[in-house]
PDB file of C-alpha atoms in Angstrom:
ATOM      1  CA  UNK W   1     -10.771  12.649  22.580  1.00 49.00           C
ATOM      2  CA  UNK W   2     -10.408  11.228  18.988  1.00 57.00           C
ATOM      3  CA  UNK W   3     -13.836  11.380  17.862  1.00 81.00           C
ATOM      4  CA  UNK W   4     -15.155  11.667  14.105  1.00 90.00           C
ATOM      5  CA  UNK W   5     -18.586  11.442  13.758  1.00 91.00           C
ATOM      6  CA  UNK W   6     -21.043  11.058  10.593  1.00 93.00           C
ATOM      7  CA  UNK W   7     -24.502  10.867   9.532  1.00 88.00           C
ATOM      8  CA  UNK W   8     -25.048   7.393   8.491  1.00 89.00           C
ATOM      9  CA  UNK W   9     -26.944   7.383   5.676  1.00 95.00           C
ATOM     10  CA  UNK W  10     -27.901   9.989   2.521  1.00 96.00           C
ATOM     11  CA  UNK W  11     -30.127   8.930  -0.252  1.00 97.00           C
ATOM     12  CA  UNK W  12     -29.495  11.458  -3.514  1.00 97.00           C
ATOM     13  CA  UNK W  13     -31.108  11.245  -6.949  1.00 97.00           C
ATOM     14  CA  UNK W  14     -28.996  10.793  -9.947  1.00 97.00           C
ATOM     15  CA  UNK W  15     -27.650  13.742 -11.456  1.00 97.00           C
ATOM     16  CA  UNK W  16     -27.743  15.498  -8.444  1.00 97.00           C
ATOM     17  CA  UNK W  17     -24.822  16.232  -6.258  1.00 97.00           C
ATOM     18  CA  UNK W  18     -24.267  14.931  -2.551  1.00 97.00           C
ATOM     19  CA  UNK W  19     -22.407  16.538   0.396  1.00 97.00           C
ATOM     20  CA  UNK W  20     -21.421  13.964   3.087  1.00 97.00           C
ATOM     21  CA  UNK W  21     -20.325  15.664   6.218  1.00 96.00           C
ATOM     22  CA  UNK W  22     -17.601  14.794   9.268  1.00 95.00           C
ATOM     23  CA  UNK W  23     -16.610  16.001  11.825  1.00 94.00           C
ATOM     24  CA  UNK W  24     -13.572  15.538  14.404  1.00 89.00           C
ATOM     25  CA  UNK W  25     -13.058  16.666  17.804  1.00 84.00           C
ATOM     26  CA  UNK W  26      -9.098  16.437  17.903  1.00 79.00           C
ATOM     27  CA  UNK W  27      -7.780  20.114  16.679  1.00 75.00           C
ATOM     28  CA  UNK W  28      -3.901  18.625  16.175  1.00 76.00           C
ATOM     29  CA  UNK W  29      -5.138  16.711  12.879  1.00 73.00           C
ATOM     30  CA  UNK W  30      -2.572  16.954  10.188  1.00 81.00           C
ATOM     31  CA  UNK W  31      -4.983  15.497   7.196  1.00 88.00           C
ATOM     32  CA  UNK W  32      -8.363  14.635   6.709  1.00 91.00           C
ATOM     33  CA  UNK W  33      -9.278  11.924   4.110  1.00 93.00           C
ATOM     34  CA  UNK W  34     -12.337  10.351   1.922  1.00 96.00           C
ATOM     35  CA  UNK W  35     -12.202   7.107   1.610  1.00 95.00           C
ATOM     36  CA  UNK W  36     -14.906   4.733   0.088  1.00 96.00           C
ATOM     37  CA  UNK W  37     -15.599   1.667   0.066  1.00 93.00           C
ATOM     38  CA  UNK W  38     -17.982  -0.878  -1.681  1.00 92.00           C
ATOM     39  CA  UNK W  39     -19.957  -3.593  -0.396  1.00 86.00           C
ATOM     40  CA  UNK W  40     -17.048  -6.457   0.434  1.00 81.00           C
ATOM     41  CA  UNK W  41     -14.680  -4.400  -0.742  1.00 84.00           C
ATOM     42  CA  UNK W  42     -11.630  -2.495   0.776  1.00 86.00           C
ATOM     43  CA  UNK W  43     -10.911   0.853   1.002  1.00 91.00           C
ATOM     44  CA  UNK W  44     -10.159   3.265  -1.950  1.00 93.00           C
ATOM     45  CA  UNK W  45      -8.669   6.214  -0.925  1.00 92.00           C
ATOM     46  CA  UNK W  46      -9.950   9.256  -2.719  1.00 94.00           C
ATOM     47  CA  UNK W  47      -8.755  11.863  -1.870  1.00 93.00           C
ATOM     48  CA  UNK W  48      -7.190  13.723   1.151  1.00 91.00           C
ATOM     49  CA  UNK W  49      -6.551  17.806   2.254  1.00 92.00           C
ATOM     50  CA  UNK W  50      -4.070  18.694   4.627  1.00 89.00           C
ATOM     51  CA  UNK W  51      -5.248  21.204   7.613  1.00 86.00           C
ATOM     52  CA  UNK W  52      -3.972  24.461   6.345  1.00 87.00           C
ATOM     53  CA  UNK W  53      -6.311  24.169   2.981  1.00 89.00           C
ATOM     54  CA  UNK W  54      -9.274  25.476   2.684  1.00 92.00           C
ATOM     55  CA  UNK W  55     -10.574  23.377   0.014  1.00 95.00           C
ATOM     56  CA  UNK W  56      -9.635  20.693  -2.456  1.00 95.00           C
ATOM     57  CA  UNK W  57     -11.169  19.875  -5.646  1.00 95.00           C
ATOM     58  CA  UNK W  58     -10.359  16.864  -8.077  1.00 92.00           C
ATOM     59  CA  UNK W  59     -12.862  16.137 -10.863  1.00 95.00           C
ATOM     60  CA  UNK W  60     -16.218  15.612  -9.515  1.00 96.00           C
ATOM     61  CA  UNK W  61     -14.961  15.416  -5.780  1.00 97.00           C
ATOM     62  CA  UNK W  62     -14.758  18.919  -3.613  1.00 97.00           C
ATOM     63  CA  UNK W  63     -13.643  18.518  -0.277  1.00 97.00           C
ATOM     64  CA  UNK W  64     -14.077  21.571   2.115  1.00 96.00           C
ATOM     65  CA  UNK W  65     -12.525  22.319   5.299  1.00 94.00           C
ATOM     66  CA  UNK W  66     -13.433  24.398   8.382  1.00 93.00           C
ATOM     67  CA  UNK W  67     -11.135  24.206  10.974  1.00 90.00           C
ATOM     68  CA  UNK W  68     -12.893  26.386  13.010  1.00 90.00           C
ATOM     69  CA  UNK W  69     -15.852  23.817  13.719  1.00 91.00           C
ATOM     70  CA  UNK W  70     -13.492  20.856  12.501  1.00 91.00           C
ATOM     71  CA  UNK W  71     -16.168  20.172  10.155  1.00 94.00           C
ATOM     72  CA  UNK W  72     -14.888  18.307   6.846  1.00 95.00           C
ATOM     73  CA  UNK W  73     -17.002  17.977   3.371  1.00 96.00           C
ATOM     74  CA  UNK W  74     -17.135  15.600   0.466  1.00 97.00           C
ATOM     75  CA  UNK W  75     -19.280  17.104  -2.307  1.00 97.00           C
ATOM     76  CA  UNK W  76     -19.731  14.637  -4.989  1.00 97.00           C
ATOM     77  CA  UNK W  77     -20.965  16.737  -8.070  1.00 97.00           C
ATOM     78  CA  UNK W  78     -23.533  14.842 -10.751  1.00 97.00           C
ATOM     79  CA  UNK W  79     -23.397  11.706  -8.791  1.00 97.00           C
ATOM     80  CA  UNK W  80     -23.960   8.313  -9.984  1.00 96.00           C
ATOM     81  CA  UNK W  81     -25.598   4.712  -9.266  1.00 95.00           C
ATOM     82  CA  UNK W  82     -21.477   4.010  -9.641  1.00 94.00           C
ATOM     83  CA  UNK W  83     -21.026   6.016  -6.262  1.00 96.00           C
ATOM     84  CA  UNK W  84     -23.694   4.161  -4.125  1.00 96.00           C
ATOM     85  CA  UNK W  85     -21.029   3.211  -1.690  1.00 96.00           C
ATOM     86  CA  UNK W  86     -20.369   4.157   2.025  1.00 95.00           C
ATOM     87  CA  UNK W  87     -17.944   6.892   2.303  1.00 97.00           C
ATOM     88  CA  UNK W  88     -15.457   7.127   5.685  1.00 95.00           C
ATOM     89  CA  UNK W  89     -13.644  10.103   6.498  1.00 95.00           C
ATOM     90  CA  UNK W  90     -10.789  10.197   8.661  1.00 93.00           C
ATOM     91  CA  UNK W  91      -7.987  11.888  10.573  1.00 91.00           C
ATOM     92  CA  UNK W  92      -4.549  11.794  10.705  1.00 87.00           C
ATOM     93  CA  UNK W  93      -2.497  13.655  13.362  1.00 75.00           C
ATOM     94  CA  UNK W  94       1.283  14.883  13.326  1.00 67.00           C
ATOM     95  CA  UNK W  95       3.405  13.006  15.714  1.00 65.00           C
ATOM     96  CA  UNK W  96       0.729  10.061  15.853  1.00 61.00           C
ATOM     97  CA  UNK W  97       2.443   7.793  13.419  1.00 66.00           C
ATOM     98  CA  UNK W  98       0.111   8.595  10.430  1.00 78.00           C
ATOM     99  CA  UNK W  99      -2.407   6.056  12.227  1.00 86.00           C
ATOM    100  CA  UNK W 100      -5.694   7.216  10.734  1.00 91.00           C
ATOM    101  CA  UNK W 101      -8.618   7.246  13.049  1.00 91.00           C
ATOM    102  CA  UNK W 102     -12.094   6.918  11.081  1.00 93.00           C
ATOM    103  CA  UNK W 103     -15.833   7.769  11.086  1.00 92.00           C
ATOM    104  CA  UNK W 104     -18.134   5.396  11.305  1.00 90.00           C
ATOM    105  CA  UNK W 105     -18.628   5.946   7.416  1.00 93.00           C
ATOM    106  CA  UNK W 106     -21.924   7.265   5.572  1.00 96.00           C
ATOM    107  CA  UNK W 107     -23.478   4.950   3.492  1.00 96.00           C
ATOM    108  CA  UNK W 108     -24.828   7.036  -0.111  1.00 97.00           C
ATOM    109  CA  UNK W 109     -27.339   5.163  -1.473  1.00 97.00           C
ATOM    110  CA  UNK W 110     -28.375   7.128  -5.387  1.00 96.00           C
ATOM    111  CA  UNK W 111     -31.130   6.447  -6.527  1.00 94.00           C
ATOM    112  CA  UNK W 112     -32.600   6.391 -10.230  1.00 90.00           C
TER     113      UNK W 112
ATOM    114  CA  UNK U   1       1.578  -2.129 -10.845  1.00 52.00           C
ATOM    115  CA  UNK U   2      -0.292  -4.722  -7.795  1.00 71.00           C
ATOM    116  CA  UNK U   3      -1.721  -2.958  -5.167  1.00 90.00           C
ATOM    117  CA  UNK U   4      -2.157  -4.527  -1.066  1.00 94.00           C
ATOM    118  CA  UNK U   5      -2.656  -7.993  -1.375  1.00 95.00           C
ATOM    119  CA  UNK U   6      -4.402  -9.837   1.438  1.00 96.00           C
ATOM    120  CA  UNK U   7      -4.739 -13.447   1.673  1.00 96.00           C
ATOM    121  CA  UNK U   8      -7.112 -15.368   2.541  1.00 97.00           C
ATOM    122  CA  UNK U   9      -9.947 -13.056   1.412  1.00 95.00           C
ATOM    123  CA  UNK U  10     -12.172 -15.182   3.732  1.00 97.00           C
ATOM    124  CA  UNK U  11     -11.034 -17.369   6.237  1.00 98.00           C
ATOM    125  CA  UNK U  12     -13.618 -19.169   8.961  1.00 98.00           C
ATOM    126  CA  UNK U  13     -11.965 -21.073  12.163  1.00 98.00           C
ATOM    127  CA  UNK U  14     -13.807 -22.760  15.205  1.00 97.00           C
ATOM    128  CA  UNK U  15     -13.601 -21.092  18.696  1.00 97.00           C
ATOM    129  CA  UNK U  16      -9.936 -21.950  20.002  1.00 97.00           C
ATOM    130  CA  UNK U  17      -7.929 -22.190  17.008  1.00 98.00           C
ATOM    131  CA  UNK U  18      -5.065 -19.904  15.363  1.00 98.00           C
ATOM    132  CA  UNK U  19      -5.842 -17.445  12.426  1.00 98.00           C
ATOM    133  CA  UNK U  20      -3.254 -16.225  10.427  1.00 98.00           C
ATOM    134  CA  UNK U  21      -3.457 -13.282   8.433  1.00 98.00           C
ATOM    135  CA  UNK U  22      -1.243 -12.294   5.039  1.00 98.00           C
ATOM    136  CA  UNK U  23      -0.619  -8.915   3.831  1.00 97.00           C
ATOM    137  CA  UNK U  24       2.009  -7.757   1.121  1.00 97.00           C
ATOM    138  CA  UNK U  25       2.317  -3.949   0.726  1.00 95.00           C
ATOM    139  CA  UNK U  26       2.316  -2.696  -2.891  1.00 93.00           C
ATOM    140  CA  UNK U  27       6.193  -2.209  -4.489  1.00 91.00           C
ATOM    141  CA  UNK U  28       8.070   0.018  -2.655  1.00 88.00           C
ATOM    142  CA  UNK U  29       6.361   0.575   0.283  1.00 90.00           C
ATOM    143  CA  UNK U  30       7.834  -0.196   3.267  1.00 90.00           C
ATOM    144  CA  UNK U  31       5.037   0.734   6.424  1.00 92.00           C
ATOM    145  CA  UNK U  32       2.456  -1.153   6.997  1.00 95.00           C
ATOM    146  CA  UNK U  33      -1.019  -0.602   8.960  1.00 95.00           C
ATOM    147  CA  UNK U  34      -3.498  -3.353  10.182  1.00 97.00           C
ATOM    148  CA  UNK U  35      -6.950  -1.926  11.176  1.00 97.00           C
ATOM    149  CA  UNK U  36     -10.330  -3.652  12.290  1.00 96.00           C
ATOM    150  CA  UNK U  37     -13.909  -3.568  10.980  1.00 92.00           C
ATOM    151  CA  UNK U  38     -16.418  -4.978  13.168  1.00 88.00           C
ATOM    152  CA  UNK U  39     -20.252  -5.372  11.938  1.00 82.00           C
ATOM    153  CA  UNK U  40     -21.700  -2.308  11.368  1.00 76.00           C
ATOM    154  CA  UNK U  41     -19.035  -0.098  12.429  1.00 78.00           C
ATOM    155  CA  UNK U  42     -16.142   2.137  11.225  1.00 81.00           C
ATOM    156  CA  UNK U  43     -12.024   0.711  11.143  1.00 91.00           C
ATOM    157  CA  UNK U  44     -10.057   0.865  14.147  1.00 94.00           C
ATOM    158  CA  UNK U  45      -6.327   1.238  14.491  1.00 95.00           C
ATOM    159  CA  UNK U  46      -4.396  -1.544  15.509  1.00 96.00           C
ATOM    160  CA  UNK U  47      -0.992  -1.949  15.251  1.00 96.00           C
ATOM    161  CA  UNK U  48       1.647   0.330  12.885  1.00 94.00           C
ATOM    162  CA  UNK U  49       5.047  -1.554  11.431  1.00 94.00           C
ATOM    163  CA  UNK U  50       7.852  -1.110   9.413  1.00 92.00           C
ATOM    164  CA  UNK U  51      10.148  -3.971   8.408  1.00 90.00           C
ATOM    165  CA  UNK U  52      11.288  -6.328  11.180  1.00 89.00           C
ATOM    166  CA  UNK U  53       9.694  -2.984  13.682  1.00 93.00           C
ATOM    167  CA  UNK U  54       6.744  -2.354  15.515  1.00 94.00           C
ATOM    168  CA  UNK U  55       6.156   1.531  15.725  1.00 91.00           C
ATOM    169  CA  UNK U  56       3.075   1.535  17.302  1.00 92.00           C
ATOM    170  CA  UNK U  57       0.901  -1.319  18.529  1.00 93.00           C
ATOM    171  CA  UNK U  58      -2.026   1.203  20.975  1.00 92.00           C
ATOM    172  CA  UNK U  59      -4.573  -0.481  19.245  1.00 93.00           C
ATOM    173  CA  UNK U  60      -3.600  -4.019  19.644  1.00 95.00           C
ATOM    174  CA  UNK U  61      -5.612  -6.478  21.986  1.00 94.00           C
ATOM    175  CA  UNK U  62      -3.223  -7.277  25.335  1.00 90.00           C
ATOM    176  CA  UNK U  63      -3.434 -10.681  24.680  1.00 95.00           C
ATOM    177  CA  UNK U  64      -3.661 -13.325  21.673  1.00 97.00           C
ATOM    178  CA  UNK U  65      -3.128 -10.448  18.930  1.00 98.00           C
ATOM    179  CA  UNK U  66       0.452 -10.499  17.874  1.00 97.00           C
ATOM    180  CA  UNK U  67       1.466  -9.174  14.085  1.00 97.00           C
ATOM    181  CA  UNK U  68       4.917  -9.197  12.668  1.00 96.00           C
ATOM    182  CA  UNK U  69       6.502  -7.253   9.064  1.00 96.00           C
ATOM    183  CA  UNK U  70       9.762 -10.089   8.513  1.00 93.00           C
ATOM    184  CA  UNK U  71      12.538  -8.443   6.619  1.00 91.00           C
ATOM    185  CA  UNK U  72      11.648 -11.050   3.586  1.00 91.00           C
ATOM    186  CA  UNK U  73       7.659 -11.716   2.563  1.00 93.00           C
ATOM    187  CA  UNK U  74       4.681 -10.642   3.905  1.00 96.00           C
ATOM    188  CA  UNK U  75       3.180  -8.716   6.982  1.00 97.00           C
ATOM    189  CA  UNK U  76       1.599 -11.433   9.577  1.00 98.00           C
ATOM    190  CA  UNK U  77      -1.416 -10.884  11.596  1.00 98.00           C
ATOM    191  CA  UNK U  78      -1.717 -13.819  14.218  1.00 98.00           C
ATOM    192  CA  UNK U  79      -4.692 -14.505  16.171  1.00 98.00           C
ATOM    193  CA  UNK U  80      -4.436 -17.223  19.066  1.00 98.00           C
ATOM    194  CA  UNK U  81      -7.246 -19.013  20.269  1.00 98.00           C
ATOM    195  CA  UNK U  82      -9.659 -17.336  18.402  1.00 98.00           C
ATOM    196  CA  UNK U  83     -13.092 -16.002  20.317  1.00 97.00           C
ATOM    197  CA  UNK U  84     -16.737 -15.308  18.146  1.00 95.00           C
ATOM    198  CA  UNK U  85     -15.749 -11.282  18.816  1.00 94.00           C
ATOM    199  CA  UNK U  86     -13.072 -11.865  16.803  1.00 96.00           C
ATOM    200  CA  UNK U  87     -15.249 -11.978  14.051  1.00 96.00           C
ATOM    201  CA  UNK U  88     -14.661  -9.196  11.651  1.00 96.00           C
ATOM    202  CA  UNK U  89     -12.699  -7.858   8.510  1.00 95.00           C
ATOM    203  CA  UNK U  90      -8.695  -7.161   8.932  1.00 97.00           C
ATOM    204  CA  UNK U  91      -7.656  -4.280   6.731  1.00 96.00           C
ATOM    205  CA  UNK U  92      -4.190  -4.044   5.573  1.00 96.00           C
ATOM    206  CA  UNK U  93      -3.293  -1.012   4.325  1.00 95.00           C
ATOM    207  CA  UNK U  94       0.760   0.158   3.319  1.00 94.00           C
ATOM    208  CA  UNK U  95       2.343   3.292   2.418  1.00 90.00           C
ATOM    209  CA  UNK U  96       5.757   3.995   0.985  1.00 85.00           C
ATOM    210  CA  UNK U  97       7.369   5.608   4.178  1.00 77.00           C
ATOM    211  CA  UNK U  98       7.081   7.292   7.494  1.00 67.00           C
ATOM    212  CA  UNK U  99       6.420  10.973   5.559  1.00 69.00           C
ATOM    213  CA  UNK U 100       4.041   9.916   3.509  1.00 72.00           C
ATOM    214  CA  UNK U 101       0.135  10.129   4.347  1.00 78.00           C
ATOM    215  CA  UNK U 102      -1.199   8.099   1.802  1.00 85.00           C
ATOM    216  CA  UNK U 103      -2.114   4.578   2.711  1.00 89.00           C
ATOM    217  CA  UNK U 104      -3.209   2.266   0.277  1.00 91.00           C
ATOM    218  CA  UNK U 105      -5.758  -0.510   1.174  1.00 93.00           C
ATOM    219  CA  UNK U 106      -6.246  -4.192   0.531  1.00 94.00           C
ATOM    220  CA  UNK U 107      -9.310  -5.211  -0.052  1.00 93.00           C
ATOM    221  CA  UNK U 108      -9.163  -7.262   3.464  1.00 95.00           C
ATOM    222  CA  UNK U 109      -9.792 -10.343   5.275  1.00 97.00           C
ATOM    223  CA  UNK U 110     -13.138 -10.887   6.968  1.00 96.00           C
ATOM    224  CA  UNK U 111     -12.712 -13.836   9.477  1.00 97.00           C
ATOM    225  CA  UNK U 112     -15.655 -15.674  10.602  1.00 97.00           C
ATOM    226  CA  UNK U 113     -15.029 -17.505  13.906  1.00 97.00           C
ATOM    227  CA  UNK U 114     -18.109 -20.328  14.234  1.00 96.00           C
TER     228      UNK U 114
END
């Protein structure tokens, strides 16, 4: 099957960091995304990792991957009120047209 | 340099009528993706195109869903005889070619059927 699964919500403090976590049940996945998105808002992709990297980091964002357990990991260091948002991960395979199939998103809610 | 543009942002029809829905990659891309959002739930796939192709349509709806990518102007989205499930917000998202896997979003259309 083609299932990616989150928690649905995560409640951080300010200043702290947050780890939202995915995972995916198809093993041919090519590249795993973050994407957010804010209330009535599309999607903003930020950032992606393709399945033969370990781990990806880009500013505040870290994005771990074991494909072992096909378990996926946005770590948002020093997060913000700015990044209350939910988050959607999601999977792209080779030889599926680069259709992405999602999560059913985590929604971060940080508080003050 | 505009990203996806989506148009209407919000469009509301009565049971039985037509929905049309706009979507104009950014410059230079040439693939686009439609995907739904129902309440409370994550996007699903629907249909894949590049211009005047459909590459994939496995996520489209047998019947009344149609979409089209017209070698001039935008990507179409056509819903016929709209039901209240139809309800939702239509993503559009593009990238620049069949390599690439970026997609970019628009910010979407979320159609209210009354």
């Amino acid at each position: 099957g083609e299932d990616v699964e989150q928690s649905l919500f995560l409640s951080v403090r300010e200043g702290d960091s947050s780890v939202i976590n995915c995972t995916y049940t198809d093993s041919s996945s090519t590249y795993l995304y973050w994407y957010k998105q804010e209330p009535g808002a599309g999607l903003q992709l930020l950032t992606y990792i393709f399945s033969n990297m370990d781990m990806k980091q880009d500013q505040r964002l870290t994005v771990l991957l074991n494909k072992k357990d096909k378990h996926l990991s946005l770590r948002i260091a020093d997060t913000q009120t700015g990044d209350s948002a939910i988050y959607f991960c999601a999977e792209a395979k080779a030889g599926g047209g680069n259709k992405l199939t999602f999560g059913t998103g985590t929604q971060l809610k940080v508080e003050l | 340099n505009a990203g996806v543009m989506q148009n209407p942002r919000h469009l509301v029809r009565r049971r039985g009528q037509e929905a049309r829905l706009r979507c104009s990659p950014m410059k230079g891309h040439s693939h686009v993706y439609w995907y739904r959002q129902l309440p409370e739930e994550g996007l699903k796939f629907m249909v894949y195109l590049q211009k005047e192709n459909i590459i994939d349509e496995s996520g489209m709806p047998k019947e009344r869903f149609s979409a089209e990518f017209p070698k001039e102007g935008p990507s179409i989205l056509r819903i016929q005889q709209v039901v209240r499930g139809d309800s939702a917000a239509y993503f559009c998202a593009s990238s620049p070619g069949r390599s690439s896997y970026e997609q970019y979003f628009g910010p979407g259309t979320r159609l209210t059927v009354t």
